[in-house]
Coordinates of C-alpha atoms and ligand atoms in Angstrom, one line a residue:
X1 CA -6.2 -80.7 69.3
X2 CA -2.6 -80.5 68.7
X3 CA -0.7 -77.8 67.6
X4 CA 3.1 -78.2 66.2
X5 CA 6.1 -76.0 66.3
X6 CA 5.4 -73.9 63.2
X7 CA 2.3 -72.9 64.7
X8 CA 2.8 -71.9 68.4
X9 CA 6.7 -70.4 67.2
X10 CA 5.2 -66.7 67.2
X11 CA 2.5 -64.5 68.7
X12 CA 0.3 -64.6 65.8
X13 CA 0.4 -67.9 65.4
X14 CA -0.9 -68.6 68.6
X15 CA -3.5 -66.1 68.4
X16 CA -4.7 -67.9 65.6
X17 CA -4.6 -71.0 68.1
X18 CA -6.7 -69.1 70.7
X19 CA -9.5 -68.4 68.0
X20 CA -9.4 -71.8 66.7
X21 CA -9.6 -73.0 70.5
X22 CA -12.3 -70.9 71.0
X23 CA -14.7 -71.6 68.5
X24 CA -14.5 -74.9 69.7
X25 CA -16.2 -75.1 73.2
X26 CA -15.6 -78.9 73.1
X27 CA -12.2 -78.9 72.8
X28 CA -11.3 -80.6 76.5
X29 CA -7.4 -81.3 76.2
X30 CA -4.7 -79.2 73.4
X31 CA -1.0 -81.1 73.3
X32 CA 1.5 -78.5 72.4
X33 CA 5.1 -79.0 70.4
X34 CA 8.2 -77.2 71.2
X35 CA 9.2 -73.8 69.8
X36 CA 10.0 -74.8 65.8
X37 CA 13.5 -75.4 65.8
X38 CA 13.9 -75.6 69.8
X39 CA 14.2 -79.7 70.3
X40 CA 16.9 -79.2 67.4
X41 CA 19.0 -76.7 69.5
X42 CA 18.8 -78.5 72.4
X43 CA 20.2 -81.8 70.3
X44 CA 23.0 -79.4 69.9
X45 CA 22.9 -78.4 72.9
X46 CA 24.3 -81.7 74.8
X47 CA 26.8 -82.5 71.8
X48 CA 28.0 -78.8 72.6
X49 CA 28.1 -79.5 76.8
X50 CA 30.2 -82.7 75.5
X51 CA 32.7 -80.4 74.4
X52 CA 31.9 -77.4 76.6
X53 CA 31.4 -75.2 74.5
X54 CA 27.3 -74.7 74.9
X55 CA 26.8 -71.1 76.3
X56 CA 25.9 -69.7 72.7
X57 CA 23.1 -72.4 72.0
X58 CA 21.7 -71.5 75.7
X59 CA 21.2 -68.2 75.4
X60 CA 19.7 -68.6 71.4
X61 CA 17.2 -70.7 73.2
X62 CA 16.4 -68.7 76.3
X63 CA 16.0 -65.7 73.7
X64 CA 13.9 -67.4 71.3
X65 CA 11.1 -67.9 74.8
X66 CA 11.7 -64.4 76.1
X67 CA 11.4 -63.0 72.5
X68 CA 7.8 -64.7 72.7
X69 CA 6.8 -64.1 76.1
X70 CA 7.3 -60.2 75.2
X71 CA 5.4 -59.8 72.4
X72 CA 2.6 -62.9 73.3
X73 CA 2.1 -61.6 76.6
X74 CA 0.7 -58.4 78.4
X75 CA 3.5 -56.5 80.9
X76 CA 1.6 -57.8 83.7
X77 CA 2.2 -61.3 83.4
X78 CA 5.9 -61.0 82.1
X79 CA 7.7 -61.0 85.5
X80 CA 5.9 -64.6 86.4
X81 CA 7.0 -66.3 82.9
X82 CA 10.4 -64.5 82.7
X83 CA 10.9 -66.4 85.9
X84 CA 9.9 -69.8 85.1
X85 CA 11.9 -69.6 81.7
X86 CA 14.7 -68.4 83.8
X87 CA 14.3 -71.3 86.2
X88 CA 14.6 -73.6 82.9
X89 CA 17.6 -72.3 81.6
X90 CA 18.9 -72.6 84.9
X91 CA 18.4 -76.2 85.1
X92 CA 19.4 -76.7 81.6
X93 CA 22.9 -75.3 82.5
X94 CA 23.0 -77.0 85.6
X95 CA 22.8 -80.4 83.3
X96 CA 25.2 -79.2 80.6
X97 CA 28.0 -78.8 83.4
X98 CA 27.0 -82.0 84.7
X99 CA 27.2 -83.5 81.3
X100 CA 30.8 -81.9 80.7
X101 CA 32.3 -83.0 83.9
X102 CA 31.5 -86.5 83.4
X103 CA 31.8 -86.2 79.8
X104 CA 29.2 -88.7 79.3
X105 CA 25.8 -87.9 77.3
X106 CA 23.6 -91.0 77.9
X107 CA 20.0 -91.6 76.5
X108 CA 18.8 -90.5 79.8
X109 CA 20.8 -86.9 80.3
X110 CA 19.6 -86.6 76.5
X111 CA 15.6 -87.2 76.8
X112 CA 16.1 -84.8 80.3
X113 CA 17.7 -82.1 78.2
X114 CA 15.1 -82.2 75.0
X115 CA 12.1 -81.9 76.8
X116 CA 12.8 -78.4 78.1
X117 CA 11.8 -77.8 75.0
X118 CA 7.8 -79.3 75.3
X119 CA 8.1 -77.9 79.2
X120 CA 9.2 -74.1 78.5
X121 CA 6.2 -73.9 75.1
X122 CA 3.8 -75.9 77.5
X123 CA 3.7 -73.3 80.5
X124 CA 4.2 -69.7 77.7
X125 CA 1.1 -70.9 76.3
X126 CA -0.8 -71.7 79.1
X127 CA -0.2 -68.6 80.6
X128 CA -1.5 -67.0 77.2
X129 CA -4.5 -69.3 77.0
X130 CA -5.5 -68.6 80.6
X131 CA -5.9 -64.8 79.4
X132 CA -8.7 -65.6 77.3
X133 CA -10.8 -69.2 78.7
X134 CA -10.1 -69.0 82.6
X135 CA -10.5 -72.4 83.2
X136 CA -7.7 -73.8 82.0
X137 CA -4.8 -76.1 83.0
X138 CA -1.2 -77.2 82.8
X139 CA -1.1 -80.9 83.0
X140 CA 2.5 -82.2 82.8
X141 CA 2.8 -85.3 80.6
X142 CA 5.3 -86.9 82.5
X143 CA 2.8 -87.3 85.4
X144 CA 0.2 -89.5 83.0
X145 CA 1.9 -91.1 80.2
X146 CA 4.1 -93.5 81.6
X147 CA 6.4 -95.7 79.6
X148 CA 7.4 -99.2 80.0
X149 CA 10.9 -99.1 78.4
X150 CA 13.1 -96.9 76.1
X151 CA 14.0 -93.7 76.8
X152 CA 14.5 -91.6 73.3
X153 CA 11.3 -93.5 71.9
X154 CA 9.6 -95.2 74.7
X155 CA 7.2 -97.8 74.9
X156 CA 4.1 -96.3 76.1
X157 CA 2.0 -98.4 78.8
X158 CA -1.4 -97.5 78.0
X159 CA -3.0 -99.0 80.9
X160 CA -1.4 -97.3 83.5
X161 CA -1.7 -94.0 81.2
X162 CA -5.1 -94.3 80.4
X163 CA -5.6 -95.1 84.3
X164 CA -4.1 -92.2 84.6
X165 CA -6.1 -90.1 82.6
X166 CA -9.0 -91.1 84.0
X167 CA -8.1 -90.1 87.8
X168 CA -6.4 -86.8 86.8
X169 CA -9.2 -85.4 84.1
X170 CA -12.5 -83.9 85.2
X171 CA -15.5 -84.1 83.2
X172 CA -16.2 -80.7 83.7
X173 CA -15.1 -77.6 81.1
X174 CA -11.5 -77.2 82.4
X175 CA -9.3 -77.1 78.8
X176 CA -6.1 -79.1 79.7
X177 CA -3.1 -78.0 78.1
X178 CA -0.1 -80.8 78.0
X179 CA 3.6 -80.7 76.7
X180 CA 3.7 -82.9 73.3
X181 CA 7.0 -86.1 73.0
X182 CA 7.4 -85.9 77.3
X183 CA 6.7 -88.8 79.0
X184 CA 8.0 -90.9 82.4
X185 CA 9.0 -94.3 83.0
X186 CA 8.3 -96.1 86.5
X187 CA 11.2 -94.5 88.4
X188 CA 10.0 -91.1 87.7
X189 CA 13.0 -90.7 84.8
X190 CA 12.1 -88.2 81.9
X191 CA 11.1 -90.3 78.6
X192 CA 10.8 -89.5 75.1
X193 CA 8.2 -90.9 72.3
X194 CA 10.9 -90.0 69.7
X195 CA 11.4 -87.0 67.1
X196 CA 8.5 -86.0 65.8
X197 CA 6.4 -88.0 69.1
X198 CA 3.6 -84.6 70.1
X199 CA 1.5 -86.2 67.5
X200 CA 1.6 -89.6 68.8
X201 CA 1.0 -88.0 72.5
X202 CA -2.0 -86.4 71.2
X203 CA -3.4 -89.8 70.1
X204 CA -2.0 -91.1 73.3
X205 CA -4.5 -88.2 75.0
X206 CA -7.1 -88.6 72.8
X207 CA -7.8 -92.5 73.5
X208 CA -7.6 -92.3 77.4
X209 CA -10.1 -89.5 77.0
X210 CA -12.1 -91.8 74.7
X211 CA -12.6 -88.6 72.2
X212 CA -14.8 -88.1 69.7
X213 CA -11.7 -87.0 67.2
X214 CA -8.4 -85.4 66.9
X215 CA -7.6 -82.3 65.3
X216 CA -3.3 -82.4 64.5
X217 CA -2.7 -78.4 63.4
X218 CA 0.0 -77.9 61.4
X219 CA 1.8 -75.7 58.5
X220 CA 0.2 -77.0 55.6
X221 CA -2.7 -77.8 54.6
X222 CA -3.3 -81.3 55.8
X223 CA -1.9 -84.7 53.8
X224 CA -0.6 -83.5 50.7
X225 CA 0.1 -86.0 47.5
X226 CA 3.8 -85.4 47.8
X227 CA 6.1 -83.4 50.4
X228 CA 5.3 -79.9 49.1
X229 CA 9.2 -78.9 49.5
X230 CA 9.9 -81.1 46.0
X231 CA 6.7 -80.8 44.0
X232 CA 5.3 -77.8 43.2
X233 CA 2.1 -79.1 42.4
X234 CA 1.3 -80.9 45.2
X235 CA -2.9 -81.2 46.1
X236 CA -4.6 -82.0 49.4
X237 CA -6.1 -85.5 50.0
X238 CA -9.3 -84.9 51.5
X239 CA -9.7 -87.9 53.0
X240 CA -8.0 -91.8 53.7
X241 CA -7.5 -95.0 55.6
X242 CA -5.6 -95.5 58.5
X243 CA -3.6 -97.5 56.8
X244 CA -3.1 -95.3 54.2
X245 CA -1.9 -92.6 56.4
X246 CA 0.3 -94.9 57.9
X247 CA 1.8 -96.1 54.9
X248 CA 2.5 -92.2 53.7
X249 CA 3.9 -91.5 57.4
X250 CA 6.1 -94.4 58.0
X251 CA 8.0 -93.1 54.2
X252 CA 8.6 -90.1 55.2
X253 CA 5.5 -87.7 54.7
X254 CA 6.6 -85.7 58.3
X255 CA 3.4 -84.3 58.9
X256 CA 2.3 -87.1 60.6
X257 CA 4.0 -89.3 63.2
X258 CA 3.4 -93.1 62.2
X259 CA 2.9 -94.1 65.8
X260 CA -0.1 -91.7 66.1
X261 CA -2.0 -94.1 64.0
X262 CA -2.4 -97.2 66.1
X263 CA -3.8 -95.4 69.5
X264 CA -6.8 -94.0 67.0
X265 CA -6.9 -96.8 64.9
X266 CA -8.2 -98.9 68.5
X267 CA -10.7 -96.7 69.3
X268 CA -11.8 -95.8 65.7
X269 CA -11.4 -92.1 66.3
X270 CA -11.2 -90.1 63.6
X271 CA -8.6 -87.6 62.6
X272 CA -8.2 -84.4 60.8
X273 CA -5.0 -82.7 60.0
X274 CA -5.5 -78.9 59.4
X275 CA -3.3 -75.8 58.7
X276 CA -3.2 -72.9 61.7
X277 CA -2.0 -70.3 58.7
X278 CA -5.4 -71.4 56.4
X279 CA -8.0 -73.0 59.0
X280 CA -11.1 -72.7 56.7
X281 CA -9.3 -74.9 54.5
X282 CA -10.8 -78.6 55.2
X283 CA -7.8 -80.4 56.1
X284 CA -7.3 -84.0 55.3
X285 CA -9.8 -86.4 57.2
X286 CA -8.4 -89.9 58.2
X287 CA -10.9 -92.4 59.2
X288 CA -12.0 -96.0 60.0
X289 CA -14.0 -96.4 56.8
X290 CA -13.3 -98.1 53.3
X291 CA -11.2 -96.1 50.2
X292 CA -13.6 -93.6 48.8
X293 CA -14.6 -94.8 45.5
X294 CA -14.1 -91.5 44.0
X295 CA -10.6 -90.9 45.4
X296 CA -7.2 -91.1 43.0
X297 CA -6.3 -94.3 42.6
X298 CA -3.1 -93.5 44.2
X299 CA -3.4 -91.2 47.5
X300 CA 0.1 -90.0 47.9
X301 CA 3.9 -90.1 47.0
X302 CA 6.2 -90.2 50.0
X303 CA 10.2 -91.0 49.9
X304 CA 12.5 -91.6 53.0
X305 CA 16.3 -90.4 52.6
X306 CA 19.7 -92.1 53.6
X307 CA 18.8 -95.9 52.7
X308 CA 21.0 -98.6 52.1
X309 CA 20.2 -101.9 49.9
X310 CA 22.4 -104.9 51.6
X311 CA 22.5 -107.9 49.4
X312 CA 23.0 -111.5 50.2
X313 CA 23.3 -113.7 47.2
X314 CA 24.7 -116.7 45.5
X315 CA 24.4 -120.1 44.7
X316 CA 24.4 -121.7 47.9
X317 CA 21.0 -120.1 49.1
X318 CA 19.3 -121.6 46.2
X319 CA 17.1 -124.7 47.8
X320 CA 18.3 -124.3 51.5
X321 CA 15.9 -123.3 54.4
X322 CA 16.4 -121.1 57.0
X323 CA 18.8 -118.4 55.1
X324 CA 16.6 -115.7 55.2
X325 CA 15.8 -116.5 59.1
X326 CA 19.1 -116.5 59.9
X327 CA 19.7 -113.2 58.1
X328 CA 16.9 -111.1 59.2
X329 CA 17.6 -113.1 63.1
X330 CA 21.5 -111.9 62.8
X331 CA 20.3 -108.5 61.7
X332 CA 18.0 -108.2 64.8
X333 CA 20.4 -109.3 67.0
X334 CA 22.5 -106.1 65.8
X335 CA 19.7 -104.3 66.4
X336 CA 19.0 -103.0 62.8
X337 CA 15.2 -102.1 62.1
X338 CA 14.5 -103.3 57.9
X339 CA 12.6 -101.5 56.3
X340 CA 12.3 -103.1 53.0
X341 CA 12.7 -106.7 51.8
X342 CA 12.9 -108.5 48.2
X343 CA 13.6 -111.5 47.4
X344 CA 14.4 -113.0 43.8
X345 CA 12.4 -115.9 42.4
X346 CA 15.2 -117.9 41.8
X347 CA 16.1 -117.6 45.4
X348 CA 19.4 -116.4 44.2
X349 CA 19.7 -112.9 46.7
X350 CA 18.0 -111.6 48.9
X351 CA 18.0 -107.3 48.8
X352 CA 17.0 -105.9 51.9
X353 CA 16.9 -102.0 52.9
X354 CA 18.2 -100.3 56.0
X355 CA 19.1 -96.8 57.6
X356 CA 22.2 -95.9 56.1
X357 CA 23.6 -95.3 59.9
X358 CA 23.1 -98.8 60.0
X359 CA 24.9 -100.0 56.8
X360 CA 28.3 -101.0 58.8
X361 CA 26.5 -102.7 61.8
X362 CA 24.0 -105.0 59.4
X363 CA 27.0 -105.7 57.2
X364 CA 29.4 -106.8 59.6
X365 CA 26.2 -108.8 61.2
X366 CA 25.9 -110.7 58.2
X367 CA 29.4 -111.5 57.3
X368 CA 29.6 -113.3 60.4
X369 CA 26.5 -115.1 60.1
X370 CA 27.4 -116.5 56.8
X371 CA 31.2 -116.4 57.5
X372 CA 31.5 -120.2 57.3
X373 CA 29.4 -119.9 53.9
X374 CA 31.3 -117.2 52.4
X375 CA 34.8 -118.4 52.9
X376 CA 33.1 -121.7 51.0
X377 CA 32.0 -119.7 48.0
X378 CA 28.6 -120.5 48.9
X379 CA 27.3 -116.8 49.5
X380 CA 29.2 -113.7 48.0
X381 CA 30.6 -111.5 50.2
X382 CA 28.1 -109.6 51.2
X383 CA 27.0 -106.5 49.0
X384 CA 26.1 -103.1 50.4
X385 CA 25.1 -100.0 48.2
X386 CA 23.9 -96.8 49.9
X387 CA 23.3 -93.4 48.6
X388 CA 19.5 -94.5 48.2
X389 CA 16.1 -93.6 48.7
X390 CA 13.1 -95.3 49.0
X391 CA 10.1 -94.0 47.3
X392 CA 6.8 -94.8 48.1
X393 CA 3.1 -94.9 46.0
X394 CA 0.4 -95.8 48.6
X395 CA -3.5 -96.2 48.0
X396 CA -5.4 -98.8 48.7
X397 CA -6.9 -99.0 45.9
X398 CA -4.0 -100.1 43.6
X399 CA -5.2 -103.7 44.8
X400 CA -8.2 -103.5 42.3
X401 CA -6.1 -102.4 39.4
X402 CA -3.3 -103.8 37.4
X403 CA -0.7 -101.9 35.6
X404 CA -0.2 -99.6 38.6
X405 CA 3.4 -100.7 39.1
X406 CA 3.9 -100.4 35.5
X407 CA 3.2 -97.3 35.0
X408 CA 5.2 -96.0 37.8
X409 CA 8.2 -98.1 36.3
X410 CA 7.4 -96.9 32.9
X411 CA 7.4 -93.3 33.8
X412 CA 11.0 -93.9 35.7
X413 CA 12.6 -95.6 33.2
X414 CA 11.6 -92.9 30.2
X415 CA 13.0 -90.3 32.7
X416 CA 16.3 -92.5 32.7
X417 CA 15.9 -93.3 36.6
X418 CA 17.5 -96.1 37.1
X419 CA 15.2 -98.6 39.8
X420 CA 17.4 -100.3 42.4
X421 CA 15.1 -102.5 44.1
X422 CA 11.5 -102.9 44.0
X423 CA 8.5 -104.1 47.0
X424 CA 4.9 -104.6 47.1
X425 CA 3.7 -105.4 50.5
X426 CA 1.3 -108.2 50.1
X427 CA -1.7 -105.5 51.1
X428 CA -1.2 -103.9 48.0
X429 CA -1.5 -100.7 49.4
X430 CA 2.1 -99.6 48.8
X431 CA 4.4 -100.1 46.2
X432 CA 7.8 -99.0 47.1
X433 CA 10.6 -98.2 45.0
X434 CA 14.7 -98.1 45.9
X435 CA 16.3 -95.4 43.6
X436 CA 19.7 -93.5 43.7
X437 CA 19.4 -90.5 45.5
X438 CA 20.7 -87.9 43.1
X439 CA 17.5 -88.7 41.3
X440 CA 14.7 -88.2 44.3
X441 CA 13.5 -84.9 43.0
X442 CA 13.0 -85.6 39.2
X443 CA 11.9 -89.0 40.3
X444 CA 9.4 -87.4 42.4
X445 CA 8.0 -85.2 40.0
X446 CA 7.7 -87.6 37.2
X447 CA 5.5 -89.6 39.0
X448 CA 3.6 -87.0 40.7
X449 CA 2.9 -85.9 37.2
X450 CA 1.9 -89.0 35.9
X451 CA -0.5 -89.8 38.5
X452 CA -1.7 -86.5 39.4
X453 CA -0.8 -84.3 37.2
X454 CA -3.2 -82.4 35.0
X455 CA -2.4 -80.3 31.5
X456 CA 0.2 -77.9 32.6
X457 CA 3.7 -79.3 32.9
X458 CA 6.9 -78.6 34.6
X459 CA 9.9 -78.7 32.7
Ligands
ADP1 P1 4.6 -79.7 63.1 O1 5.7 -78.9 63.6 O2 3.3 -79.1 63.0 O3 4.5 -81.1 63.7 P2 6.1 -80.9 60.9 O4 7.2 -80.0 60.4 O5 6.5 -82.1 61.8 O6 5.0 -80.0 61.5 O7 5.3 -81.5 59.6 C1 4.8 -80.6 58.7 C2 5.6 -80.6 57.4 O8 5.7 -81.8 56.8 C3 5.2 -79.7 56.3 O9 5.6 -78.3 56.5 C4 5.8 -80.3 55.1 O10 6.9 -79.6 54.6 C5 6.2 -81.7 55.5 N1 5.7 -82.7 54.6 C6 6.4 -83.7 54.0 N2 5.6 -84.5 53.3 C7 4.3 -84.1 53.4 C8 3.1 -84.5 52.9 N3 3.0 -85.6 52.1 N4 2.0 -83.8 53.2 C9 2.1 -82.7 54.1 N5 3.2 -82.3 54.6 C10 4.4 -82.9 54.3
LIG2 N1 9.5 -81.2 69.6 C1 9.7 -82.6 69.2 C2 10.5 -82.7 68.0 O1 10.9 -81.8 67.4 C3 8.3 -83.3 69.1 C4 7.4 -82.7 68.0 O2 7.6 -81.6 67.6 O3 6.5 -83.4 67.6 O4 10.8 -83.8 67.6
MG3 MG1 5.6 -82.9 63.5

């Protein structure tokens, strides 16, 4: 089981947590996030040591533990986990000084600084746990997830982890408890599995353990058909593919962290996403299986901020080989990730969607790639628009129909949404759609309504 930030952030959360762990005598290992709003802070955190001005952020965050500990805890335990959190701040000072001195915040000071965050929740809650199911035990990540390289999103090395696993975990009843997003690299560095990574370290736990599934607990009640802060109306999918939950992640739906899907995908474990505040409420499963026949034909509507469209076009890339290679090689080269790619028929551009904090470094990339070409007439200069989202419509079972994409352009257009740029992956599970962002909520809405909605409409 994993529990996020929302959840263990306050005392009744986690009591909730402890009832849910208890009614669950087969529960073997919980992966806990950090305090909701801690790994934040403690991004601020090094900008502030940067400029030395961090002693206000410190203290927020050693208040927001002891505020916990106090009202979590029984007196008799305080003194021991006042210390430890004291310890942490401590440290965390120690490497803020360090960081303003040298005035130099690399990946490495960063990834040490944000897991305070995963090691202060991890040990609060184990004390709390311990109160109620004696046998149980703090198991730091960093000793058995190892990464291979990267340090803010590393690369996990799941032989030596699961190796790991299996010399450090007895079979017997013990309940594990480990800090969510920490792991180590072969020197012994602290490494991260990026914003958002305790769900992906659950999965990481759950495969070296070979379970039998995964519970992720979270704020809402599982996968939702849009992100319930811009539709109203939003309903629970009760179940979907791997894929499909992939698909929905990977565009933005933040209660799941795509990575987490490949580790369960291997091992064909199943998993369920469920809500601490309403656990009798079934949660969303995600499984191995085929689409359920009965399902929507769409499962879910997910949109990812801040894009930018960069477009290479004209008449010189008409007939000639190689011109997308040599764009998407010069845009790898400059280390931008694509997210999106279409190309016109004709051949005559090529549209293809980034990170908008990439925009500059993909556009300068290209111009000299095609510098020779440009200066010719060949290619245009390059074109960059930004101030876009990407929306995204995934099911797998808009393969089996037609008209799906129509009716998603339809509904835009009647709503006087103007469409960017348009992509179907060849799976046909998702068709994704570049819009301007002024226009993400309406555009949101309309098609959540048209594909979901029932009689009652919001104006
Ligand atoms: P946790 O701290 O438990 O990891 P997150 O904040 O990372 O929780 O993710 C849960 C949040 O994801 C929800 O509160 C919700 O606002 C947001 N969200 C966005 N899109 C979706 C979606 N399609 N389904 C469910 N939640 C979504
Ligand atoms: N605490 C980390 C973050 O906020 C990891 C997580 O919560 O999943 O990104
Ligand atoms: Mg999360």
């Amino acid at each position: 089981m994993k529990f996020g930030g929302s959840s263990v952030a306050t005392a009744s959360g986690l009591n909730r947590i402890k009832d849910i762990i208890l009614q669950n005598p087969k529960v073997k290992a919980i992966v806990v996030s950090a305090l909701k709003g801690c790994t934040n802070q403690l991004e601020q955190l090094g900008e502030e040591a940067l400029r030395g001005t961090f002693t206000a952020t410190l203290e927020a965050i050693k208040t927001l533990h002891l505020k916990l500990v106090e009202e979590l805890l029984p007196e008799e335990k305080h003194s021991d986990v006042i210390i430890f959190v004291q310890k942490k701040i401590n440290e965390l000072e120690t490497l803020c000084n360090s960081i303003q001195a040298l005035q130099e915040l690399s990946d490495r000071s960063r990834a040490r600084i944000l897991s305070y965050g995963e090691v202060l929740s991890s040990f609060i809650i184990t004390k709390f746990l311990e109160i109620h199911k004696s046998k149980t035990q703090l198991l730091d990540s960093r000793e058995v997830i190892k990464t291979s390289s990267g340090i803010l999103k590393g690369v996990v090395d799941y032989e030596q982890t699961n190796a790991n696993f299996k010399s450090r975990v007895e079979a017997d009843d013990m309940l594990y408890v480990l800090p969510g997003f920490i792991a180590s690299n072969a020197s012994g560095e602290t490494t991260l599995l990026g914003r958002g990574g305790s769900d992906y370290t659950a999965a990481i736990v759950a495969g070296a353990l070979e379970a039998s599934c995964l519970e992720i607990w979270s704020d809402v009640d599982g996968m939702l058909t849009a992100d319930p802060r811009v539709v109203k109306e939003v309903r629970t999918i009760k179940s979907m593919t791997y894929n499909e939950a992939f698909e929905l992640s990977h565009f933005g739906a933040k209660v799941l962290y795509p990575p987490t899907v490949r580790p369960l995908m291997q091992r064909q474990i199943p998993l369920y996403l469920k809500n601490t505040f309403n656990p009798e409420s079934e949660g969303t499963l995600i499984h191995t299986g085929e689409a359920d026949p009965d399902e929507d034909n769409i499962k879910g509507i997910s949109s990812l901020p801040n894009i930018a469209v960069i477009t290479l076009s004209g008449v010189g890339m008409v007939g000639v080989k190689g011109t997308s290679g040599r764009a998407f090689s010069a845009l790898d080269r400059a280390g931008v990730n694509v997210i999106l790619i279409t190309q016109s028929c004709s051949e005559h551009s090529i549209s293809i969607g980034i990170e908008r904090s990439e925009e500059v470094a993909a556009e300068n990339a290209l111009s000299e790639e095609f510098a020779s070409e440009i200066h010719r007439g060949l290619i245009n200069p390059i074109g960059v628009d930004n101030d876009l989202i990407i929306i995204a419509l995934v099911g797998e079972k808009m393969k089996e129909l037609t008209g799906m994409s129509g009716k998603a352009f339809g509904v835009l257009g009647e709503n006087g949404v103007n469409i960017r740029a348009i992509a179907q992956g060849s799976s046909e599970r998702n068709i994704s759609i570049v819009i301007d962002r002024k226009n993400q909520a309406k555009a949101i809405n309309v098609l959540h309504e048209r594909f979901f909605g029932e009689s009652t409409k919001t104006v």
